[in-house]
mmCIF file of C-alpha atoms in Angstrom:
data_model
loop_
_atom_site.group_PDB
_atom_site.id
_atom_site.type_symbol
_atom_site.label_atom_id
_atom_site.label_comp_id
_atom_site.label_asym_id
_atom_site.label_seq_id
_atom_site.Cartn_x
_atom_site.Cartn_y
_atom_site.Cartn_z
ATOM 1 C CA UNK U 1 -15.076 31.608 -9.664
ATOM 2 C CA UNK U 2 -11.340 31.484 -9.205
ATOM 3 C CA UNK U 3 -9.300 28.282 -8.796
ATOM 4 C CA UNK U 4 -5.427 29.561 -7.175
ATOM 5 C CA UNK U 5 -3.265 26.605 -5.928
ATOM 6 C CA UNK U 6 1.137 26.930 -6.395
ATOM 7 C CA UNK U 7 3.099 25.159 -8.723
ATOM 8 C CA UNK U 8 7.587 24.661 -8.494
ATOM 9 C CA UNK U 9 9.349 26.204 -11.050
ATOM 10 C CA UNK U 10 12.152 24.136 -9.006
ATOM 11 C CA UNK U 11 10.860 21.746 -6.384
ATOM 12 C CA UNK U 12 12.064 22.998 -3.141
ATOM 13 C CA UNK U 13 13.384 26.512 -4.301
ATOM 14 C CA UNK U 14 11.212 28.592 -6.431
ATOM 15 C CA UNK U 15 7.142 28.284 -7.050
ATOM 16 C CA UNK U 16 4.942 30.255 -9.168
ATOM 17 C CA UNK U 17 1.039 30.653 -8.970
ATOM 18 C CA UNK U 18 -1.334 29.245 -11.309
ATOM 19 C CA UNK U 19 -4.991 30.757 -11.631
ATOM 20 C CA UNK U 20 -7.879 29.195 -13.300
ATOM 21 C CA UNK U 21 -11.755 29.367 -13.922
ATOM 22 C CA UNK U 22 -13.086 26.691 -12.154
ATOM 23 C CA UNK U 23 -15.898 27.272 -14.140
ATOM 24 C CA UNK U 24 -14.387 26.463 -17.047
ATOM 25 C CA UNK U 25 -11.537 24.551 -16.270
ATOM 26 C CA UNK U 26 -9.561 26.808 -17.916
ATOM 27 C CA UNK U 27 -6.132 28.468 -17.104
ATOM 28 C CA UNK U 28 -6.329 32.367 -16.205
ATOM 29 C CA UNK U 29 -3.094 33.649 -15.785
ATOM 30 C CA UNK U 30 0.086 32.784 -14.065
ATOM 31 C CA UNK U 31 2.289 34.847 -11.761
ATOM 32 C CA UNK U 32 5.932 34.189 -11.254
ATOM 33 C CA UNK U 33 5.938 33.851 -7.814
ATOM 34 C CA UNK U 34 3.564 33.270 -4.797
ATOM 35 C CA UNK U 35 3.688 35.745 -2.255
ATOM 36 C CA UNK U 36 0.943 37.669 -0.551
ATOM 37 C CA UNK U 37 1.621 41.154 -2.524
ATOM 38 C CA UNK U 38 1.964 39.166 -6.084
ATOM 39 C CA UNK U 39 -1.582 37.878 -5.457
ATOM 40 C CA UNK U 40 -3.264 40.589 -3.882
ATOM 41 C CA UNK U 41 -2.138 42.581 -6.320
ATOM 42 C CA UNK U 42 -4.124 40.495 -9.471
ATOM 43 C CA UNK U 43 -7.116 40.108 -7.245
ATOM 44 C CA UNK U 44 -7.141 43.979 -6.910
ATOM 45 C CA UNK U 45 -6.932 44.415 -10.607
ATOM 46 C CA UNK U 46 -9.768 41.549 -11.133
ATOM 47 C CA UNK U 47 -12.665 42.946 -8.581
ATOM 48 C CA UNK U 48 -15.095 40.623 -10.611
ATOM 49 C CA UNK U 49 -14.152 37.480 -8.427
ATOM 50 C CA UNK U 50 -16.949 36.401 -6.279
ATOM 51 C CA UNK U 51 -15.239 32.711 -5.269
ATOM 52 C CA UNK U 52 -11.943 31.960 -4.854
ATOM 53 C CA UNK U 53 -11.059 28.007 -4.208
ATOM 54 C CA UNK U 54 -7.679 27.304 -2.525
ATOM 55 C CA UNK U 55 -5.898 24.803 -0.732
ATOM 56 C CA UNK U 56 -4.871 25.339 3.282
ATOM 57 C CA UNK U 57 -1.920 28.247 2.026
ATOM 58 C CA UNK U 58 -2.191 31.054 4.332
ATOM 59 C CA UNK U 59 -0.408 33.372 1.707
ATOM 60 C CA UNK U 60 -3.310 33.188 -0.761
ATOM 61 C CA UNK U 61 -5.893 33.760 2.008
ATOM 62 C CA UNK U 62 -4.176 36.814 3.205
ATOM 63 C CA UNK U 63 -4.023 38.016 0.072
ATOM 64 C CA UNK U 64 -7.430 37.545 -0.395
ATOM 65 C CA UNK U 65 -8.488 38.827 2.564
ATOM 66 C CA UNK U 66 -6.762 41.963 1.747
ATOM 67 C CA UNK U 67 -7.733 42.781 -1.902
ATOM 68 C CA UNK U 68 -10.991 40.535 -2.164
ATOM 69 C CA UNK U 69 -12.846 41.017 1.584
ATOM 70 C CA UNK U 70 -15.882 40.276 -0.160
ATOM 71 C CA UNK U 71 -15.184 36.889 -1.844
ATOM 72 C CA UNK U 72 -16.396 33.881 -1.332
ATOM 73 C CA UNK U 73 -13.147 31.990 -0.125
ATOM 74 C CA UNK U 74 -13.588 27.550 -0.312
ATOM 75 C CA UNK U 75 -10.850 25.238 1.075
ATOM 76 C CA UNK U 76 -10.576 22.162 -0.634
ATOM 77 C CA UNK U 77 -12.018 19.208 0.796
ATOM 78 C CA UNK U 78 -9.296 16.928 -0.175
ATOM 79 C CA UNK U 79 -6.531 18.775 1.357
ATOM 80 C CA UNK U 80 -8.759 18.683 4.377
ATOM 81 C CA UNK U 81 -9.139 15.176 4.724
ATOM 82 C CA UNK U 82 -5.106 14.406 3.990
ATOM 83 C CA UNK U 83 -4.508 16.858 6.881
ATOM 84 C CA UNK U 84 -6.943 14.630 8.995
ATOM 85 C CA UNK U 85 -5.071 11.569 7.986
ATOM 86 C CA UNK U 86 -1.768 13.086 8.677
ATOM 87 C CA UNK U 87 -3.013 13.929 12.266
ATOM 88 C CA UNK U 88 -4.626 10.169 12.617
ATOM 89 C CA UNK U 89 -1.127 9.169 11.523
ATOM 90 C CA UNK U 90 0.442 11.068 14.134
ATOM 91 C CA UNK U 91 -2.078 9.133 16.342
ATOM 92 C CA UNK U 92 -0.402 5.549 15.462
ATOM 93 C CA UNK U 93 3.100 6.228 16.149
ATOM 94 C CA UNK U 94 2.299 7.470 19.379
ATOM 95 C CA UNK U 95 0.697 4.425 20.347
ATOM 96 C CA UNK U 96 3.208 1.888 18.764
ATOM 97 C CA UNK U 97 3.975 0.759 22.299
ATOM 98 C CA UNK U 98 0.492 -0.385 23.433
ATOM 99 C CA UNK U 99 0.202 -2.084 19.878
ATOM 100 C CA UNK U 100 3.252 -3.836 20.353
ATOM 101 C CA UNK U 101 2.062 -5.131 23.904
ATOM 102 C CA UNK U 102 -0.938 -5.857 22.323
ATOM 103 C CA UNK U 103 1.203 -7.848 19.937
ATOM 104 C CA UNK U 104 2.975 -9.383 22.601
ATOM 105 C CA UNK U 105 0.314 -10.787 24.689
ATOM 106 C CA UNK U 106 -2.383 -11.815 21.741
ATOM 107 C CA UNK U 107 -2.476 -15.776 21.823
ATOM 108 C CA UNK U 108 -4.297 -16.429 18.630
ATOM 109 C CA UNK U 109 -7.331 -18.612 19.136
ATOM 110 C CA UNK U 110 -7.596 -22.187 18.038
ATOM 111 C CA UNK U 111 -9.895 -22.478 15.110
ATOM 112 C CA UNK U 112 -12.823 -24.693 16.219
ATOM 113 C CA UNK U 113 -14.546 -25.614 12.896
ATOM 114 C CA UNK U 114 -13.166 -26.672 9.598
ATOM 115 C CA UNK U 115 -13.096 -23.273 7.771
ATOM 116 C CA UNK U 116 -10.830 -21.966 10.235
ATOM 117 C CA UNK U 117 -8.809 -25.478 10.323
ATOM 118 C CA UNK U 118 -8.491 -24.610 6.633
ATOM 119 C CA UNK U 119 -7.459 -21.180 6.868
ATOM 120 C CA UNK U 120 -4.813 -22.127 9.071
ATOM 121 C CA UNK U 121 -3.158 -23.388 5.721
ATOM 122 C CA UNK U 122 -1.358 -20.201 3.799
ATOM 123 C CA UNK U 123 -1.798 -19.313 0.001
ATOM 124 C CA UNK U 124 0.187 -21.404 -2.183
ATOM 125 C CA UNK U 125 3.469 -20.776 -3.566
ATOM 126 C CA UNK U 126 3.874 -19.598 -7.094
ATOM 127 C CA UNK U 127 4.780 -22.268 -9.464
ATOM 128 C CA UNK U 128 8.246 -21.924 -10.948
ATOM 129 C CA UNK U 129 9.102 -20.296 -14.386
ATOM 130 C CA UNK U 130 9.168 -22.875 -16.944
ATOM 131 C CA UNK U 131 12.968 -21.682 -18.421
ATOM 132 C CA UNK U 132 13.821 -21.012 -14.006
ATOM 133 C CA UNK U 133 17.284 -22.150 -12.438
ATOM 134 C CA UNK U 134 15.954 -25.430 -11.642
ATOM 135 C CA UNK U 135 15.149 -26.633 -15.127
ATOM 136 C CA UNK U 136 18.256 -24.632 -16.773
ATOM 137 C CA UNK U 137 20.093 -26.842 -14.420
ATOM 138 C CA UNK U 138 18.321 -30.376 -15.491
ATOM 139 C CA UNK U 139 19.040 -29.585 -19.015
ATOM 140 C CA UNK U 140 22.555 -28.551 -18.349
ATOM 141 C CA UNK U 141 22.880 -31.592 -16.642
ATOM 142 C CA UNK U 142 21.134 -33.897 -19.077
ATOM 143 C CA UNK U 143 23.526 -32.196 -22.051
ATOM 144 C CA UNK U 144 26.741 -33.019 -20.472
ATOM 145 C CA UNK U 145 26.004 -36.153 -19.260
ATOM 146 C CA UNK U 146 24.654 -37.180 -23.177
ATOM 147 C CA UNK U 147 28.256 -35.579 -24.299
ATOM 148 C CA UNK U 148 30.443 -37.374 -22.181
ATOM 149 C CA UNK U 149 28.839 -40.820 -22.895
ATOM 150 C CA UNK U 150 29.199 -39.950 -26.857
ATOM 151 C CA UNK U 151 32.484 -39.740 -26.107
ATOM 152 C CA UNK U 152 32.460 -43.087 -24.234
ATOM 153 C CA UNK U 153 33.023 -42.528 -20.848
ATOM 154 C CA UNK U 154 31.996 -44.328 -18.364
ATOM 155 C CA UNK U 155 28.547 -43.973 -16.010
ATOM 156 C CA UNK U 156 31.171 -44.211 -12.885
ATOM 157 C CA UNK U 157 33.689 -41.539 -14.444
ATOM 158 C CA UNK U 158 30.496 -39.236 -15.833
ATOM 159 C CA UNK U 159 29.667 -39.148 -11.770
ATOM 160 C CA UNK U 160 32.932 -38.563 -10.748
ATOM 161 C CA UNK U 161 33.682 -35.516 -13.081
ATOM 162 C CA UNK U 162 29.978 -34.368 -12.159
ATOM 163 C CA UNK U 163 29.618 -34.859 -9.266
ATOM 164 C CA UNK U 164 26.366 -36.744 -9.141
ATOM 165 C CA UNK U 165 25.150 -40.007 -8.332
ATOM 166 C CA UNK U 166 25.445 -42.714 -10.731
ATOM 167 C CA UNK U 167 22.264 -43.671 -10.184
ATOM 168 C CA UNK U 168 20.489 -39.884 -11.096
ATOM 169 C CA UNK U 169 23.543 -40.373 -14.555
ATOM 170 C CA UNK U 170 21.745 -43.881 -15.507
ATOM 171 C CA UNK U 171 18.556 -41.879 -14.972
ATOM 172 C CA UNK U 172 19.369 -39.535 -17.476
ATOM 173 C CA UNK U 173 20.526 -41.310 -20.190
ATOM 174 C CA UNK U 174 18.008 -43.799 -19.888
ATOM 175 C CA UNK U 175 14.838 -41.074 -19.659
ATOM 176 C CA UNK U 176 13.668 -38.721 -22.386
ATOM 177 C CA UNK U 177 14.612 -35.194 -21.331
ATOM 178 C CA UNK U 178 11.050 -33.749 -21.526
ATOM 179 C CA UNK U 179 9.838 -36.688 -18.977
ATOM 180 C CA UNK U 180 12.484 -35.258 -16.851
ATOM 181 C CA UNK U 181 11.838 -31.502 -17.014
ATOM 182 C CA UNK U 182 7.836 -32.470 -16.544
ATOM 183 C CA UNK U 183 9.113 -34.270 -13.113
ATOM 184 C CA UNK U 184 11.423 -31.069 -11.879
ATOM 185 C CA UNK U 185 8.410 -28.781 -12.938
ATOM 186 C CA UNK U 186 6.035 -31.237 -10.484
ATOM 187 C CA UNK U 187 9.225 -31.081 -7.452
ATOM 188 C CA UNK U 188 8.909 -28.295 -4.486
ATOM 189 C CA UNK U 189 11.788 -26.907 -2.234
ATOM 190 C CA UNK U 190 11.164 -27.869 1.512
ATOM 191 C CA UNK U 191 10.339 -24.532 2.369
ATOM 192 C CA UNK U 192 6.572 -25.597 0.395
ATOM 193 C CA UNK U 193 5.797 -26.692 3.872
ATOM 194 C CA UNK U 194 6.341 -23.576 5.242
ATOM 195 C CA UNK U 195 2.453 -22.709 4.757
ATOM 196 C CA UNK U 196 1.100 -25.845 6.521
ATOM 197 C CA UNK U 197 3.024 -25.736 9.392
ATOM 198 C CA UNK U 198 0.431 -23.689 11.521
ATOM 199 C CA UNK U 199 -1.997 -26.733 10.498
ATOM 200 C CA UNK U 200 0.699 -29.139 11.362
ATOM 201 C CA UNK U 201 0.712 -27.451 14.772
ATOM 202 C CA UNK U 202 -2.404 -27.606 15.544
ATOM 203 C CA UNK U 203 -3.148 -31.142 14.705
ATOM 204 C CA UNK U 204 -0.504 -32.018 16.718
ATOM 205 C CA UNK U 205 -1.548 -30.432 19.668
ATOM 206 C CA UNK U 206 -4.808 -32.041 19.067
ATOM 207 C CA UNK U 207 -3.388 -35.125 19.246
ATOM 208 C CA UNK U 208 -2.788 -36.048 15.308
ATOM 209 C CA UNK U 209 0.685 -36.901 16.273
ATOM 210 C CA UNK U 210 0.812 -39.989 12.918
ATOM 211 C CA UNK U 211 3.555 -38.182 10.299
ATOM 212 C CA UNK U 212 2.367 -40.360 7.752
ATOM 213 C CA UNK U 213 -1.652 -39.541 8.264
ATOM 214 C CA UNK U 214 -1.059 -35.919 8.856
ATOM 215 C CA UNK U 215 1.097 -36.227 5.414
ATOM 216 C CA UNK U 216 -2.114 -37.435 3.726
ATOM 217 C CA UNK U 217 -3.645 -34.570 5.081
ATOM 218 C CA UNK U 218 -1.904 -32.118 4.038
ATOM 219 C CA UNK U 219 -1.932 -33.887 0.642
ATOM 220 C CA UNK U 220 -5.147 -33.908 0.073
ATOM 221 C CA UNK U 221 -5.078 -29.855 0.946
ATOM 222 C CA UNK U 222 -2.423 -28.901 -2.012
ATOM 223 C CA UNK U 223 1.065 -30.088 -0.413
ATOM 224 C CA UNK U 224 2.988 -31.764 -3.254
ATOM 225 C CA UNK U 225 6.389 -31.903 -1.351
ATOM 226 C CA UNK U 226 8.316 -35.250 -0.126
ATOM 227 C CA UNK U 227 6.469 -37.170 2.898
ATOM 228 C CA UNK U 228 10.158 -37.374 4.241
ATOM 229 C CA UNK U 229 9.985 -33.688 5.004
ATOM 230 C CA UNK U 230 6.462 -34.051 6.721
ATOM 231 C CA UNK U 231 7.981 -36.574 8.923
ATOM 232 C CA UNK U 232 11.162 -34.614 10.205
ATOM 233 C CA UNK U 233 9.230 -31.605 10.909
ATOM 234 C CA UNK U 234 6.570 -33.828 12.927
ATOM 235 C CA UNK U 235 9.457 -35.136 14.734
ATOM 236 C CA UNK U 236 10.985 -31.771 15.768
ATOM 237 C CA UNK U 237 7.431 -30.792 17.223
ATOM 238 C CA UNK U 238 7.612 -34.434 19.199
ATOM 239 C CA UNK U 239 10.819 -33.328 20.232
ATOM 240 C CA UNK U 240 10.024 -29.953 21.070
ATOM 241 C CA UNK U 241 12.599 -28.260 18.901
ATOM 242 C CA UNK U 242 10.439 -26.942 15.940
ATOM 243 C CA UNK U 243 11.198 -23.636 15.258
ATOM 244 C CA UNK U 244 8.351 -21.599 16.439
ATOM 245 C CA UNK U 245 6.458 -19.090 14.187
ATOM 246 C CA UNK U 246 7.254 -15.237 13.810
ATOM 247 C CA UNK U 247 5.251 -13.038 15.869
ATOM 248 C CA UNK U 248 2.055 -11.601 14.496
ATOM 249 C CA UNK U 249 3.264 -8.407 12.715
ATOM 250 C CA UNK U 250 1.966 -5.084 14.009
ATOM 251 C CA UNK U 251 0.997 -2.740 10.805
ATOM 252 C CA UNK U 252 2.628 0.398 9.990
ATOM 253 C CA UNK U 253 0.887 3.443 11.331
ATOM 254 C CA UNK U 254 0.515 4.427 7.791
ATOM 255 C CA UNK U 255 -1.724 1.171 7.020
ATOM 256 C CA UNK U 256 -3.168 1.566 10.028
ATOM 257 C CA UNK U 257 -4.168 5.083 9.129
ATOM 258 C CA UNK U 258 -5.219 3.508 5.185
ATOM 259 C CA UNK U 259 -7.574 1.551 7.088
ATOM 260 C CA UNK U 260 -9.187 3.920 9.487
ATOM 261 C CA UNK U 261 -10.159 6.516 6.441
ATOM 262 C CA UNK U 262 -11.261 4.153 3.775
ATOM 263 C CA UNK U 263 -15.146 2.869 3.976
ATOM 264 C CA UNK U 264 -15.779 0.092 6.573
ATOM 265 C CA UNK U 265 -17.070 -1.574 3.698
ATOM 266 C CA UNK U 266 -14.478 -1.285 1.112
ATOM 267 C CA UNK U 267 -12.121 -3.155 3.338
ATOM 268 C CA UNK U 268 -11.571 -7.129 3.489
ATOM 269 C CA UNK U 269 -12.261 -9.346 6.488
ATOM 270 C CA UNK U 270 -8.759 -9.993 7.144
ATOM 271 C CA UNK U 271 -8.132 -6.310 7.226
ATOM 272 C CA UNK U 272 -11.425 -5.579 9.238
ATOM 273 C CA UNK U 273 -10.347 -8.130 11.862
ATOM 274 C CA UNK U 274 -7.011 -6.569 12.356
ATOM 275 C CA UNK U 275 -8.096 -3.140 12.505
ATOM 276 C CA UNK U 276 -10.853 -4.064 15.596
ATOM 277 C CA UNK U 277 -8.344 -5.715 17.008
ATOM 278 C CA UNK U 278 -6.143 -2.900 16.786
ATOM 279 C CA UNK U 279 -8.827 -0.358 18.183
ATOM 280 C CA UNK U 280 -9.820 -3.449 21.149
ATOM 281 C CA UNK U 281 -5.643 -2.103 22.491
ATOM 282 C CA UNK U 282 -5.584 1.220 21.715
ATOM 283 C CA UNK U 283 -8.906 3.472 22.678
ATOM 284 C CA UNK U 284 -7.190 6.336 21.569
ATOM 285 C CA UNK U 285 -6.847 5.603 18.035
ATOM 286 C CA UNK U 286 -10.489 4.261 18.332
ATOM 287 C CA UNK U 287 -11.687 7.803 19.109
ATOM 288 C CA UNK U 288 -9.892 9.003 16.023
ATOM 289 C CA UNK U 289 -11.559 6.446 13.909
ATOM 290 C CA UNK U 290 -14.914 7.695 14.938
ATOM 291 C CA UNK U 291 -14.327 11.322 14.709
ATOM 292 C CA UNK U 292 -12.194 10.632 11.533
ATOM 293 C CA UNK U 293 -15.840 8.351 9.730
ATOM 294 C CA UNK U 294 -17.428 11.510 11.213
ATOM 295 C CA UNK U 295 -15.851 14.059 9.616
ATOM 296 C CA UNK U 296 -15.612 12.683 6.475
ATOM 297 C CA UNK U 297 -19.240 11.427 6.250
ATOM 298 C CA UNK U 298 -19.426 15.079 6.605
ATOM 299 C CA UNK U 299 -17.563 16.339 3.832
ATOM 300 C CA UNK U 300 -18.318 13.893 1.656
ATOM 301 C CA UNK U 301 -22.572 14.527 2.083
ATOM 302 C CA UNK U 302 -21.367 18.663 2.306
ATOM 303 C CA UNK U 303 -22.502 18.837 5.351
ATOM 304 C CA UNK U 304 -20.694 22.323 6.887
ATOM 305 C CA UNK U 305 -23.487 22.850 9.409
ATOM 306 C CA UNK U 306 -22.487 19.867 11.373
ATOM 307 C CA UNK U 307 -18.918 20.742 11.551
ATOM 308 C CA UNK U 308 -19.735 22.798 15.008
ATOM 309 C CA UNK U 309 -20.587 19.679 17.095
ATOM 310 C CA UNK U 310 -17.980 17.541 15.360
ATOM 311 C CA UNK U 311 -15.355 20.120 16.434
ATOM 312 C CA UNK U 312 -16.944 20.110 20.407
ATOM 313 C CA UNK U 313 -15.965 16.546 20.236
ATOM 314 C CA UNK U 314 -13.202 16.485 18.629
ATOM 315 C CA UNK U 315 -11.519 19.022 20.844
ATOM 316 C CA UNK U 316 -13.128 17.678 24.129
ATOM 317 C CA UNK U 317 -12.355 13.812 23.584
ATOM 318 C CA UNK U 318 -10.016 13.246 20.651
ATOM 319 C CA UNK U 319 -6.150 12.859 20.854
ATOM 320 C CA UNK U 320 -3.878 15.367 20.488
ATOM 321 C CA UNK U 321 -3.087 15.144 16.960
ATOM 322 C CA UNK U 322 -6.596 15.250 16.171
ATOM 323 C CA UNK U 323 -7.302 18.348 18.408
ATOM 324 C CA UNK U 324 -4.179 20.020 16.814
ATOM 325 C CA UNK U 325 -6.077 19.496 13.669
ATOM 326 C CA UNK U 326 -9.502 20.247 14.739
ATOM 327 C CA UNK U 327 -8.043 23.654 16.472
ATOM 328 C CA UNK U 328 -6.143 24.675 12.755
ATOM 329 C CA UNK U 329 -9.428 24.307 11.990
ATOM 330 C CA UNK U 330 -10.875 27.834 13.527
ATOM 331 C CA UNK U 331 -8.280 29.783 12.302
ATOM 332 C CA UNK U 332 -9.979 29.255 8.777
ATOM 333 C CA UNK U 333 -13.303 28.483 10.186
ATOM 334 C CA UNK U 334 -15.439 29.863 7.297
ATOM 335 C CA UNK U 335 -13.670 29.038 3.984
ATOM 336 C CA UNK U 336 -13.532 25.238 6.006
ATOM 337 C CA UNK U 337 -16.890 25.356 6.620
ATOM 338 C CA UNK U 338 -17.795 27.069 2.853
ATOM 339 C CA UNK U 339 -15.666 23.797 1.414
ATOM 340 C CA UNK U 340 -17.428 21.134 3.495
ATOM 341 C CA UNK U 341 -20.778 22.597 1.983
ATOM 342 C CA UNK U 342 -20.643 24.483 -1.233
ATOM 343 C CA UNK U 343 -20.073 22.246 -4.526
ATOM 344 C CA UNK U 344 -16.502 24.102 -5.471
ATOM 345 C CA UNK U 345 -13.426 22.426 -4.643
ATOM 346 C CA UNK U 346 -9.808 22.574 -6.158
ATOM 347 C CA UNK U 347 -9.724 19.949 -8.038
ATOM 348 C CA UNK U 348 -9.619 21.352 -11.493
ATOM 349 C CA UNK U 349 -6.933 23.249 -10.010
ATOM 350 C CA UNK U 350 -4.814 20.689 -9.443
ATOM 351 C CA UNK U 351 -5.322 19.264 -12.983
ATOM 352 C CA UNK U 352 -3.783 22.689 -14.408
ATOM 353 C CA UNK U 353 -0.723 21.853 -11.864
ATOM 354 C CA UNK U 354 -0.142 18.346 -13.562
ATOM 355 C CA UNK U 355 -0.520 20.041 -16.718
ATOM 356 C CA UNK U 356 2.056 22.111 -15.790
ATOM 357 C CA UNK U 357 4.414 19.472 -15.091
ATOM 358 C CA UNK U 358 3.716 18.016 -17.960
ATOM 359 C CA UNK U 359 4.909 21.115 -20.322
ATOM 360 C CA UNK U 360 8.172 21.548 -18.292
ATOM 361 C CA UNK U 361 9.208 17.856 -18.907
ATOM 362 C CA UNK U 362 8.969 18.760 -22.539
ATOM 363 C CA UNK U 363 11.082 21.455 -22.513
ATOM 364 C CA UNK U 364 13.350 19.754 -20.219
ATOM 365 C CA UNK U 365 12.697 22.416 -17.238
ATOM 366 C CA UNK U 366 14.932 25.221 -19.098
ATOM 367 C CA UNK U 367 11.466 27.241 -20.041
ATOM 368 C CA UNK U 368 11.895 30.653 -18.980
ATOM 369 C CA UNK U 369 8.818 32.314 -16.854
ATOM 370 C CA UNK U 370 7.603 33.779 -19.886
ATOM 371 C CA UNK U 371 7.760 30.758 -22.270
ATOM 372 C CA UNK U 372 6.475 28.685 -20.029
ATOM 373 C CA UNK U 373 3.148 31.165 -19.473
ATOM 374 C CA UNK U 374 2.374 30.942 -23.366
ATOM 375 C CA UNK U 375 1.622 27.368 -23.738
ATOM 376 C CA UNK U 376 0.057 27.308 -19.869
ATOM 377 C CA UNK U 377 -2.636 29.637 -21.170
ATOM 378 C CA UNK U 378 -2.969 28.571 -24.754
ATOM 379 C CA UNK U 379 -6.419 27.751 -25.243
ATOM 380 C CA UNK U 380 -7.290 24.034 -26.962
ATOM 381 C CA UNK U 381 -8.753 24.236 -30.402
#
């Protein structure tokens, strides 16, 4: 059972071959290069091959179809499935415009029970460092006010040359310096209301229009900045000159695409609700869902004999990326079908590839074809 797969000698320029028994595990040989005639050629000389796992390279099925007809060929399931996620991919940025409307249009709903009142109200902030600007700052401060008073200056002239108030000066010579830092550590910039505001909002609309009460609120929620700032921001919403919140972003096609091929399961409910919404505006993309679940429920239970009435569907009703990849399909119908039912795949193959890798970086990529081979096919003790 052969494993065959291509590995760079120089990424971009020049590639090699690896072989391996899959079997085993185990490196076979290596040719320097990977064309058609380089492989058929070591398949001719090796007519005990019965199964030969590859990847979606047409060079190594050609050459296997020409010097091992009566091999066993498997294509690799993975590969499979990234070419199905490429072509679901595709599928997104198509339909970035009708997401976008979709974007556009979406009110969000009001939340009409507590737990969505409360989710309204955005993760908290991470607390700062304990040696961050702010507190190298404060003890800056509280140093060269201490040094100028030893010297006998004034609290007046200490605020002048500072440019503080006397008032925060007399604070800090009269206040231990630890009291202080504990009191900067508890402080929050005004941007801490930043993930209340949507709750702010929607009280307010409701009719909570009190700056003080919906301060208490919000205090009793986790807000631990300055009532003063509650109170401006309610009165820019009385106003009608709050700033209004940043559309609802539309996610990349390639998240999009992360979404579609993982489990429905393994995904969150934030992420669940975002991806039906996302298939509720765009029909096509929730065709390739489906026949995306489909195929892989297929691949991943090996069952090949279904793959005949996934591809009628697939080439009758899905979009065109996914019937460009459905009809790449037939022109390797039976090692596709052999890899989404026997138990082979590539993977050790690609193993051997990292391994690879590995043994160039430690010779700094200046191994010559035939140093490189030796340690490639040295056997482990």
């Amino acid at each position: 059972m052969l494993g065959i797969d291509e590995f760079a000698f120089r990424r971009g320029a020049t590639y090699g071959t690896v072989l391996i028994d899959v079997e085993t595990r185990r490196p076979i040989d290596l040719l320097p290069d990977r064309t058609a005639d380089t492989v058929a050629s070591w398949l001719a000389d090796h007519p005990e091959i019965e199964v030969i796992c590859r990847d979606r390279c047409s060079t190594f099925s050609q050459a296997a179809a020409r010097a091992a007809p009566d091999a066993i060929q498997v294509a690799d399931r993975w590969h499979l499935l990234h070419s199905l996620a490429r072509a679901v991919e595709r599928t997104a940025h198509q339909h970035r415009v009708c997401l976008r409307k979709d974007a556009e249009t979406d009110q969000p709903q009001e939340p009409s029970d507590p737990a969505s009142l409360a989710a309204l109200i955005g993760p908290p902030e991470p607390s700062d460092p304990p040696d961050g600007q702010l507190l190298a700052r404060v003890r800056q401060w509280h140093s060269d006010i201490h040094q100028l008073r030893e010297r006998g200056w004034t609290i007046s002239r200490i605020a002048d040359r500072l440019g503080r108030d006397r008032k925060t000066v007399r604070h800090y010579l009269t206040t231990d310096l630890d009291q202080i830092l504990a009191s900067a550590r508890e402080r929050r910039p005004n941007g801490h209301i930043n993930r209340f505001k949507p709750y702010l909002q929607h009280r307010f609309r409701g009719g909570a229009t009190n700056a003080a009460a919906l301060f208490r609120e919000i205090r009793e929620r986790g807000y631990r900045g300055s009532r003063v700032v509650v109170t401006k921001y309610i009165a820019t919403l009385r106003a009608g000159t709050a700033i209004p919140e940043p559309p609802r972003p539309i996610p990349s096609p390639r998240r999009i695409t992360t979404w579609i091929m993982r489990r429905p399961e393994s995904l969150t409910d934030s992420q669940r609700e975002q991806l039906d919404r996302i298939l509720d505006a765009c029909p096509d993309l929730a065709t390739a869902r489906d026949l995306a679940h489909e195929f892989s429920a297929i691949a991943r239970e090996r069952r090949g004999q279904d793959l005949t009435g996934w591809m009628t569907r697939a080439l009758g009703q899905g979009p065109q990326p996914v019937r460009g990849f459905a009809a790449f399909l037939q022109n390797d119908w039976d090692a596709v079908v052999n890899g989404l039912t026997l138990p082979w795949s590539s993977g050790p193959v690609e193993g051997q590839v990292t391994r690879i890798k590995l043994i160039k970086r430690r010779s700094y990529g200046r191994a010559s074809f035939a140093l490189l081979r030796t340690p490639v096919l040295a056997q482990p003790p």
